[in-house]
Amino acid sequence: MRKPITSAIVAILFGFFVATIVLASAGYDPIEAFGALIDGMIGKPKYIANVIIKATPLLFTGVAVAFAFRVGLFNIGAEGQYVFGTVFATIVGVLLDLPPVLQIPVVLLVGMLAGAAAGALVGWLKAKFGIHEVITSIMLNWISLYFNNFVVNSEAFHKANSTKSLPINPSGYTMLFTDMKSSSDGLAALKDIPVVGDAIARTDANVGIIVAIIAAIFIGWLLMRTKVGYEMRAVGFNRDAAQFTGINVKRNLVLCMAISGALCGVAGALNITGLNPHSISVLAAFENYGFNGLSVAFIAGCSPVGCIPASLLFAGLLYGGQSVQQVVGAPSEIISIIIGTIVFFMALGGVIPMLAEYLDRRRAKQAKLAEGTVGVNAATNDSAQGKEAK
């Protein structure tokens, strides 16, 4: 019961339990609704592929938030860092047309550096002036949105008769089998591949999830297995104590936010290179990849590796939730209720270890009482036997 996985499982079960009550109260069959949800998540290879595609940026932003949280920072600016990554990746992808072996790394690197710069600025403002990262990162979120719209509407990047920018050059695409998808014969050949053929042919399957999983494992290793990670965690646990032991707290604050922002930036760049239409568009509101990353991080208990299944669950709920509305007729907001309940109970995750401690104390108390009872009985028997002997 003390393990984080227990809190996650309990939170997920409570999420579905609350959704069951809401569905039943509204007159819908919960079993039918959950059946539609699961079928919409894994019913076809195409659905699974789309869940994985949707999970990719959520995994990046979830790991970014979890990493910052583990070192004592709350990166609520993941959304803005993601947007900066998409914008600068698009700018470079439009201006440059290098061979794919150069174009792809350059576009991804620029997007990553854009997110890292936004994150580092937040960290520097906190380290230098003590400005809380929540305030500065929220402001940068809005700056990124309006900067995105400025770039889209600029003469150099605007696509005529649309609300989008020009797409990046094809040499920057990271989709799988791009050339084969451009011809009918190629599509037919892809569909003939067993099991996954239809999914690859009919979705924007790309290499993003592989990069995201590697990043999650690397961040987990960096935090727990390296000297740099130890210093970062020490700063997160107690900055004064870390400063006293000789750790450069200000440098670590900037570095942590830069790494967190870099993860969000590369998430945005990979969405540009890996998903149609390979461009940015005018934003009336945020796309919520960064904000949903907060939920992913908390569902995972702020474990970078734990963000892998958490992002897949979150993406599955978002994507499969469409089927609940289409098949059962239940409002799609029921998915938001499930997610919100899961996050709520994950926030109360400390209750379960407390319950474990209470049960341990209760068992220990009962064991002592039992031992005392046995001792009293033994003493009584000895006394009785002594009297009989006399």
CSV table of C-alpha atoms in Angstrom, one decimal:
chain,number,residue,atom,x,y,z
A,1,MET,CA,0.0,0.0,0.0
A,2,ARG,CA,3.0,2.3,0.4
A,3,LYS,CA,4.0,1.9,-3.3
A,4,PRO,CA,3.0,4.8,-5.7
A,5,ILE,CA,1.5,2.3,-8.1
A,6,THR,CA,-1.2,1.5,-5.5
A,7,SER,CA,-2.3,5.1,-5.3
A,8,ALA,CA,-2.5,5.3,-9.1
A,9,ILE,CA,-4.6,2.1,-9.4
A,10,VAL,CA,-7.0,3.3,-6.6
A,11,ALA,CA,-7.3,6.8,-8.2
A,12,ILE,CA,-8.1,5.2,-11.6
A,13,LEU,CA,-10.7,2.9,-10.1
A,14,PHE,CA,-12.3,5.8,-8.2
A,15,GLY,CA,-12.4,7.8,-11.5
A,16,PHE,CA,-14.4,5.1,-13.2
A,17,PHE,CA,-16.5,4.6,-10.1
A,18,VAL,CA,-17.6,8.2,-10.1
A,19,ALA,CA,-18.2,8.1,-13.8
A,20,THR,CA,-20.4,5.1,-13.3
A,21,ILE,CA,-22.5,7.0,-10.8
A,22,VAL,CA,-22.8,10.0,-13.1
A,23,LEU,CA,-23.7,7.9,-16.1
A,24,ALA,CA,-26.3,5.9,-14.2
A,25,SER,CA,-27.8,9.1,-12.7
A,26,ALA,CA,-28.1,10.6,-16.2
A,27,GLY,CA,-29.9,7.5,-17.4
A,28,TYR,CA,-27.1,5.9,-19.4
A,29,ASP,CA,-25.9,2.4,-19.2
A,30,PRO,CA,-22.4,2.5,-17.6
A,31,ILE,CA,-21.4,-0.9,-19.0
A,32,GLU,CA,-22.3,0.1,-22.5
A,33,ALA,CA,-20.5,3.4,-22.2
A,34,PHE,CA,-17.3,1.9,-20.9
A,35,GLY,CA,-17.5,-0.8,-23.6
A,36,ALA,CA,-17.7,1.9,-26.2
A,37,LEU,CA,-14.8,3.7,-24.5
A,38,ILE,CA,-12.6,0.7,-24.6
A,39,ASP,CA,-13.6,-0.2,-28.2
A,40,GLY,CA,-12.8,3.4,-29.2
A,41,MET,CA,-9.3,3.0,-27.6
A,42,ILE,CA,-8.2,-0.4,-28.8
A,43,GLY,CA,-11.0,-1.7,-31.1
A,44,LYS,CA,-9.0,-1.4,-34.3
A,45,PRO,CA,-5.3,-1.1,-35.1
A,46,LYS,CA,-6.1,2.4,-36.4
A,47,TYR,CA,-7.5,3.4,-33.1
A,48,ILE,CA,-4.4,2.2,-31.2
A,49,ALA,CA,-2.1,4.1,-33.6
A,50,ASN,CA,-4.1,7.3,-33.1
A,51,VAL,CA,-3.9,6.9,-29.3
A,52,ILE,CA,-0.1,6.5,-29.5
A,53,ILE,CA,0.1,9.5,-31.8
A,54,LYS,CA,-2.0,11.6,-29.3
A,55,ALA,CA,0.1,10.3,-26.4
A,56,THR,CA,3.4,11.4,-27.8
A,57,PRO,CA,3.3,15.1,-27.0
A,58,LEU,CA,1.5,14.3,-23.7
A,59,LEU,CA,4.4,12.0,-22.7
A,60,PHE,CA,7.0,14.8,-23.4
A,61,THR,CA,5.1,17.5,-21.5
A,62,GLY,CA,4.2,15.1,-18.7
A,63,VAL,CA,7.9,14.1,-18.3
A,64,ALA,CA,8.8,17.8,-18.4
A,65,VAL,CA,6.3,18.7,-15.6
A,66,ALA,CA,7.3,15.6,-13.5
A,67,PHE,CA,11.0,16.5,-13.9
A,68,ALA,CA,10.5,20.1,-12.7
A,69,PHE,CA,8.3,18.9,-9.9
A,70,ARG,CA,10.8,16.4,-8.6
A,71,VAL,CA,13.4,19.3,-8.4
A,72,GLY,CA,11.0,21.6,-6.5
A,73,LEU,CA,9.6,23.6,-9.4
A,74,PHE,CA,6.1,23.9,-10.8
A,75,ASN,CA,6.3,24.2,-14.6
A,76,ILE,CA,2.9,25.4,-15.5
A,77,GLY,CA,4.4,27.0,-18.6
A,78,ALA,CA,4.8,23.7,-20.4
A,79,GLU,CA,2.0,24.9,-22.8
A,80,GLY,CA,3.9,28.0,-23.8
A,81,GLN,CA,7.2,26.1,-24.2
A,82,TYR,CA,5.4,23.6,-26.5
A,83,VAL,CA,4.1,26.5,-28.6
A,84,PHE,CA,7.5,28.1,-28.9
A,85,GLY,CA,8.8,24.7,-30.1
A,86,THR,CA,6.2,24.5,-32.8
A,87,VAL,CA,6.7,28.1,-34.0
A,88,PHE,CA,10.5,28.0,-34.3
A,89,ALA,CA,10.4,24.5,-35.8
A,90,THR,CA,8.0,25.8,-38.5
A,91,ILE,CA,10.1,28.9,-39.2
A,92,VAL,CA,13.3,26.8,-39.7
A,93,GLY,CA,11.4,24.1,-41.6
A,94,VAL,CA,10.1,26.6,-44.1
A,95,LEU,CA,13.3,28.6,-44.5
A,96,LEU,CA,15.6,25.6,-44.9
A,97,ASP,CA,15.4,22.8,-47.3
A,98,LEU,CA,18.4,20.6,-46.5
A,99,PRO,CA,18.7,16.8,-47.1
A,100,PRO,CA,16.5,14.9,-44.6
A,101,VAL,CA,19.5,13.6,-42.7
A,102,LEU,CA,20.3,17.3,-41.9
A,103,GLN,CA,16.8,18.9,-42.1
A,104,ILE,CA,15.2,16.7,-39.5
A,105,PRO,CA,17.8,17.1,-36.8
A,106,VAL,CA,18.1,20.9,-37.4
A,107,VAL,CA,14.3,21.4,-37.1
A,108,LEU,CA,14.0,19.3,-34.0
A,109,LEU,CA,17.1,20.9,-32.4
A,110,VAL,CA,15.7,24.5,-33.0
A,111,GLY,CA,12.4,23.5,-31.5
A,112,MET,CA,14.1,22.0,-28.5
A,113,LEU,CA,16.3,25.1,-28.0
A,114,ALA,CA,13.3,27.4,-28.3
A,115,GLY,CA,11.5,25.5,-25.5
A,116,ALA,CA,14.7,25.4,-23.5
A,117,ALA,CA,15.2,29.1,-23.8
A,118,ALA,CA,11.7,29.8,-22.6
A,119,GLY,CA,12.2,27.5,-19.6
A,120,ALA,CA,15.6,28.9,-18.8
A,121,LEU,CA,14.2,32.4,-18.8
A,122,VAL,CA,11.7,31.3,-16.1
A,123,GLY,CA,14.4,29.6,-14.1
A,124,TRP,CA,16.7,32.6,-14.4
A,125,LEU,CA,14.0,35.1,-13.2
A,126,LYS,CA,13.4,32.9,-10.2
A,127,ALA,CA,17.1,32.4,-9.4
A,128,LYS,CA,18.1,36.1,-10.0
A,129,PHE,CA,15.1,38.0,-8.7
A,130,GLY,CA,13.1,35.4,-6.7
A,131,ILE,CA,10.0,35.7,-9.1
A,132,HIS,CA,7.8,32.6,-8.7
A,133,GLU,CA,7.9,30.4,-11.7
A,134,VAL,CA,4.1,30.1,-11.9
A,135,ILE,CA,3.7,33.8,-12.5
A,136,THR,CA,6.4,34.1,-15.2
A,137,SER,CA,5.5,30.9,-17.0
A,138,ILE,CA,1.8,31.8,-17.2
A,139,MET,CA,2.8,35.1,-18.7
A,140,LEU,CA,5.0,33.4,-21.2
A,141,ASN,CA,2.2,31.1,-22.2
A,142,TRP,CA,0.2,34.1,-23.5
A,143,ILE,CA,3.3,35.6,-25.1
A,144,SER,CA,3.8,32.3,-27.0
A,145,LEU,CA,0.2,32.3,-28.2
A,146,TYR,CA,0.3,35.8,-29.6
A,147,PHE,CA,3.8,35.3,-31.0
A,148,ASN,CA,2.4,32.2,-32.8
A,149,ASN,CA,-0.4,34.3,-34.3
A,150,PHE,CA,2.1,37.0,-35.3
A,151,VAL,CA,4.2,34.5,-37.2
A,152,VAL,CA,1.2,32.9,-38.9
A,153,ASN,CA,-0.1,36.2,-40.1
A,154,SER,CA,3.3,37.5,-41.2
A,155,GLU,CA,4.0,38.0,-44.9
A,156,ALA,CA,6.9,35.6,-45.0
A,157,PHE,CA,5.1,32.6,-43.5
A,158,HIS,CA,1.3,33.1,-44.1
A,159,LYS,CA,-0.4,30.6,-46.4
A,160,ALA,CA,-2.8,32.5,-48.7
A,161,ASN,CA,-6.5,32.2,-48.1
A,162,SER,CA,-6.1,30.3,-44.8
A,163,THR,CA,-5.5,30.7,-41.1
A,164,LYS,CA,-2.4,28.6,-41.3
A,165,SER,CA,1.3,29.1,-42.0
A,166,LEU,CA,3.2,27.6,-44.9
A,167,PRO,CA,4.0,23.9,-44.2
A,168,ILE,CA,7.6,22.9,-43.6
A,169,ASN,CA,9.6,21.4,-46.5
A,170,PRO,CA,9.0,17.7,-47.0
A,171,SER,CA,12.6,16.9,-46.2
A,172,GLY,CA,11.7,17.6,-42.5
A,173,TYR,CA,8.9,15.1,-42.3
A,174,THR,CA,9.3,12.3,-39.7
A,175,MET,CA,6.2,10.3,-40.7
A,176,LEU,CA,6.7,6.6,-41.5
A,177,PHE,CA,6.6,5.6,-45.2
A,178,THR,CA,5.9,9.1,-46.4
A,179,ASP,CA,6.9,8.3,-50.0
A,180,MET,CA,4.7,5.2,-50.2
A,181,LYS,CA,1.7,7.1,-48.9
A,182,SER,CA,1.9,9.6,-51.7
A,183,SER,CA,0.9,7.0,-54.3
A,184,SER,CA,-2.0,4.6,-54.6
A,185,ASP,CA,0.3,1.6,-55.2
A,186,GLY,CA,2.3,2.5,-52.1
A,187,LEU,CA,-0.9,2.7,-50.0
A,188,ALA,CA,-2.1,-0.6,-51.3
A,189,ALA,CA,1.3,-2.2,-50.4
A,190,LEU,CA,1.1,-0.7,-46.9
A,191,LYS,CA,-2.4,-2.0,-46.3
A,192,ASP,CA,-1.2,-5.5,-47.2
A,193,ILE,CA,1.2,-5.5,-44.1
A,194,PRO,CA,-0.4,-7.8,-41.5
A,195,VAL,CA,-2.0,-6.3,-38.4
A,196,VAL,CA,-0.4,-2.8,-38.6
A,197,GLY,CA,-0.7,-2.1,-42.3
A,198,ASP,CA,-4.1,-0.4,-42.2
A,199,ALA,CA,-3.0,1.7,-39.2
A,200,ILE,CA,0.1,2.9,-40.8
A,201,ALA,CA,-1.6,3.7,-44.1
A,202,ARG,CA,-4.5,5.6,-42.6
A,203,THR,CA,-2.8,7.5,-39.8
A,204,ASP,CA,0.1,9.9,-39.4
A,205,ALA,CA,2.3,7.3,-37.7
A,206,ASN,CA,5.7,8.7,-36.9
A,207,VAL,CA,8.8,8.2,-34.9
A,208,GLY,CA,7.8,10.6,-32.1
A,209,ILE,CA,6.7,7.9,-29.6
A,210,ILE,CA,10.1,6.2,-29.8
A,211,VAL,CA,11.9,9.5,-29.1
A,212,ALA,CA,9.5,10.2,-26.2
A,213,ILE,CA,10.0,6.9,-24.5
A,214,ILE,CA,13.8,7.3,-24.8
A,215,ALA,CA,13.5,10.8,-23.3
A,216,ALA,CA,11.4,9.5,-20.4
A,217,ILE,CA,13.9,6.8,-19.6
A,218,PHE,CA,16.8,9.1,-19.9
A,219,ILE,CA,15.2,11.7,-17.6
A,220,GLY,CA,14.5,9.0,-15.0
A,221,TRP,CA,18.1,7.9,-15.2
A,222,LEU,CA,19.4,11.4,-15.0
A,223,LEU,CA,17.4,12.1,-11.8
A,224,MET,CA,18.1,8.9,-10.0
A,225,ARG,CA,21.5,7.7,-11.2
A,226,THR,CA,23.7,10.7,-11.8
A,227,LYS,CA,25.5,13.3,-9.7
A,228,VAL,CA,23.7,16.1,-11.6
A,229,GLY,CA,20.3,14.5,-10.8
A,230,TYR,CA,21.3,14.2,-7.1
A,231,GLU,CA,22.1,17.9,-6.9
A,232,MET,CA,18.8,18.8,-8.6
A,233,ARG,CA,16.8,16.6,-6.2
A,234,ALA,CA,18.7,18.1,-3.3
A,235,VAL,CA,17.8,21.6,-4.4
A,236,GLY,CA,14.2,20.4,-4.7
A,237,PHE,CA,14.1,18.9,-1.2
A,238,ASN,CA,15.8,21.8,0.7
A,239,ARG,CA,17.5,24.7,-1.1
A,240,ASP,CA,19.1,26.1,2.1
A,241,ALA,CA,20.7,22.7,2.9
A,242,ALA,CA,21.8,22.2,-0.7
A,243,GLN,CA,23.4,25.7,-0.7
A,244,PHE,CA,25.1,24.9,2.6
A,245,THR,CA,26.7,21.8,1.1
A,246,GLY,CA,28.2,23.7,-1.8
A,247,ILE,CA,25.6,23.0,-4.5
A,248,ASN,CA,25.0,25.9,-6.9
A,249,VAL,CA,21.3,26.4,-6.3
A,250,LYS,CA,20.8,29.2,-8.9
A,251,ARG,CA,22.6,27.3,-11.7
A,252,ASN,CA,20.5,24.2,-10.9
A,253,LEU,CA,17.2,26.2,-11.0
A,254,VAL,CA,18.1,27.5,-14.5
A,255,LEU,CA,19.3,24.2,-15.7
A,256,CYS,CA,16.2,22.3,-14.5
A,257,MET,CA,13.8,24.7,-16.2
A,258,ALA,CA,15.9,24.6,-19.4
A,259,ILE,CA,15.7,20.8,-19.5
A,260,SER,CA,12.0,20.9,-18.7
A,261,GLY,CA,11.4,23.5,-21.5
A,262,ALA,CA,13.5,21.5,-23.9
A,263,LEU,CA,11.3,18.5,-23.6
A,264,CYS,CA,8.2,20.6,-24.3
A,265,GLY,CA,9.9,22.3,-27.3
A,266,VAL,CA,10.9,19.0,-28.9
A,267,ALA,CA,7.3,17.8,-28.4
A,268,GLY,CA,6.1,20.7,-30.4
A,269,ALA,CA,8.7,20.2,-33.1
A,270,LEU,CA,7.9,16.6,-33.5
A,271,ASN,CA,4.2,17.4,-33.9
A,272,ILE,CA,5.2,19.8,-36.8
A,273,THR,CA,7.4,17.2,-38.5
A,274,GLY,CA,5.2,14.2,-37.8
A,275,LEU,CA,1.6,15.3,-38.3
A,276,ASN,CA,-0.3,16.8,-41.2
A,277,PRO,CA,-0.5,19.7,-42.1
A,278,HIS,CA,3.1,20.2,-40.9
A,279,SER,CA,2.3,23.8,-40.0
A,280,ILE,CA,1.0,26.1,-37.3
A,281,SER,CA,-2.3,27.9,-37.3
A,282,VAL,CA,-3.9,30.9,-35.6
A,283,LEU,CA,-4.7,30.0,-32.0
A,284,ALA,CA,-7.9,31.3,-30.5
A,285,ALA,CA,-7.1,29.2,-27.4
A,286,PHE,CA,-4.4,26.8,-26.3
A,287,GLU,CA,-4.2,23.3,-27.7
A,288,ASN,CA,-3.7,22.0,-24.1
A,289,TYR,CA,-0.8,19.7,-24.7
A,290,GLY,CA,1.1,21.4,-22.0
A,291,PHE,CA,-1.8,21.7,-19.5
A,292,ASN,CA,-2.8,18.0,-20.1
A,293,GLY,CA,0.9,17.2,-19.4
A,294,LEU,CA,0.2,18.4,-15.8
A,295,SER,CA,-2.5,15.7,-15.4
A,296,VAL,CA,-0.2,13.1,-17.0
A,297,ALA,CA,2.6,13.9,-14.5
A,298,PHE,CA,0.3,13.8,-11.5
A,299,ILE,CA,-1.4,10.5,-12.6
A,300,ALA,CA,2.2,9.1,-12.9
A,301,GLY,CA,3.0,10.3,-9.4
A,302,CYS,CA,5.6,12.6,-11.0
A,303,SER,CA,7.7,9.6,-12.1
A,304,PRO,CA,9.3,10.2,-15.5
A,305,VAL,CA,9.0,6.5,-16.5
A,306,GLY,CA,5.5,6.3,-15.0
A,307,CYS,CA,4.5,9.0,-17.5
A,308,ILE,CA,4.7,6.4,-20.3
A,309,PRO,CA,1.6,4.4,-19.2
A,310,ALA,CA,-0.1,7.5,-17.8
A,311,SER,CA,0.2,9.3,-21.2
A,312,LEU,CA,-1.2,6.3,-23.0
A,313,LEU,CA,-4.1,6.1,-20.5
A,314,PHE,CA,-4.8,9.9,-20.9
A,315,ALA,CA,-4.6,9.8,-24.7
A,316,GLY,CA,-6.8,6.7,-24.7
A,317,LEU,CA,-9.5,8.4,-22.6
A,318,LEU,CA,-9.4,11.5,-24.8
A,319,TYR,CA,-9.6,9.6,-28.1
A,320,GLY,CA,-11.9,6.8,-27.0
A,321,GLY,CA,-14.2,9.3,-25.3
A,322,GLN,CA,-15.4,10.3,-28.7
A,323,SER,CA,-17.0,6.9,-29.1
A,324,VAL,CA,-18.9,7.3,-25.8
A,325,GLN,CA,-20.8,10.2,-27.3
A,326,GLN,CA,-21.2,8.6,-30.8
A,327,VAL,CA,-22.4,5.1,-29.6
A,328,VAL,CA,-24.2,5.8,-26.3
A,329,GLY,CA,-25.1,9.4,-26.7
A,330,ALA,CA,-23.6,10.3,-23.4
A,331,PRO,CA,-21.9,13.7,-23.2
A,332,SER,CA,-18.1,13.7,-23.9
A,333,GLU,CA,-17.7,15.7,-20.7
A,334,ILE,CA,-17.9,12.4,-18.8
A,335,ILE,CA,-14.3,11.8,-19.9
A,336,SER,CA,-13.3,15.0,-18.3
A,337,ILE,CA,-15.0,13.9,-15.1
A,338,ILE,CA,-13.0,10.6,-15.2
A,339,ILE,CA,-9.7,12.4,-15.7
A,340,GLY,CA,-10.5,15.0,-13.1
A,341,THR,CA,-11.4,12.4,-10.5
A,342,ILE,CA,-8.3,10.4,-11.2
A,343,VAL,CA,-6.1,13.5,-10.8
A,344,PHE,CA,-8.0,14.5,-7.7
A,345,PHE,CA,-7.4,11.1,-6.0
A,346,MET,CA,-3.8,11.1,-7.2
A,347,ALA,CA,-3.4,14.4,-5.3
A,348,LEU,CA,-4.7,12.6,-2.3
A,349,GLY,CA,-2.2,9.8,-2.9
A,350,GLY,CA,-0.6,10.3,0.6
A,351,VAL,CA,-3.8,9.1,2.2
A,352,ILE,CA,-3.1,5.4,1.2
A,353,PRO,CA,0.4,5.3,2.8
A,354,MET,CA,-1.1,7.0,5.9
A,355,LEU,CA,-3.8,4.2,6.0
A,356,ALA,CA,-1.0,1.6,5.7
A,357,GLU,CA,0.7,3.2,8.7
A,358,TYR,CA,-2.5,3.2,10.7
A,359,LEU,CA,-3.1,-0.5,9.9
A,360,ASP,CA,0.5,-1.3,10.9
A,361,ARG,CA,0.1,0.4,14.2
A,362,ARG,CA,-3.3,-1.3,14.8
A,363,ARG,CA,-1.8,-4.7,14.1
A,364,ALA,CA,1.2,-4.0,16.4
A,365,LYS,CA,-1.2,-2.9,19.2
A,366,GLN,CA,-3.3,-6.0,18.8
A,367,ALA,CA,-0.2,-8.2,18.8
A,368,LYS,CA,0.9,-6.5,22.1
A,369,LEU,CA,-2.5,-7.0,23.6
A,370,ALA,CA,-2.4,-10.7,22.5
A,371,GLU,CA,1.0,-11.2,24.1
A,372,GLY,CA,-0.2,-9.5,27.3
A,373,THR,CA,-3.2,-11.8,27.4
A,374,VAL,CA,-1.0,-14.9,26.9
A,375,GLY,CA,1.4,-13.7,29.6
A,376,VAL,CA,-1.5,-13.2,32.1
A,377,ASN,CA,-2.9,-16.6,31.3
A,378,ALA,CA,0.5,-18.3,31.7
A,379,ALA,CA,1.0,-16.5,35.1
A,380,THR,CA,-2.4,-17.6,36.2
A,381,ASN,CA,-1.8,-21.2,35.2
A,382,ASP,CA,1.6,-21.2,37.0
A,383,SER,CA,0.0,-19.8,40.2
A,384,ALA,CA,-2.8,-22.5,40.1
A,385,GLN,CA,-0.3,-25.3,39.6
A,386,GLY,CA,1.8,-23.9,42.5
A,387,LYS,CA,-1.2,-24.0,44.8
A,388,GLU,CA,-2.1,-27.6,43.8
A,389,ALA,CA,1.5,-28.6,44.5
A,390,LYS,CA,1.4,-27.1,48.0
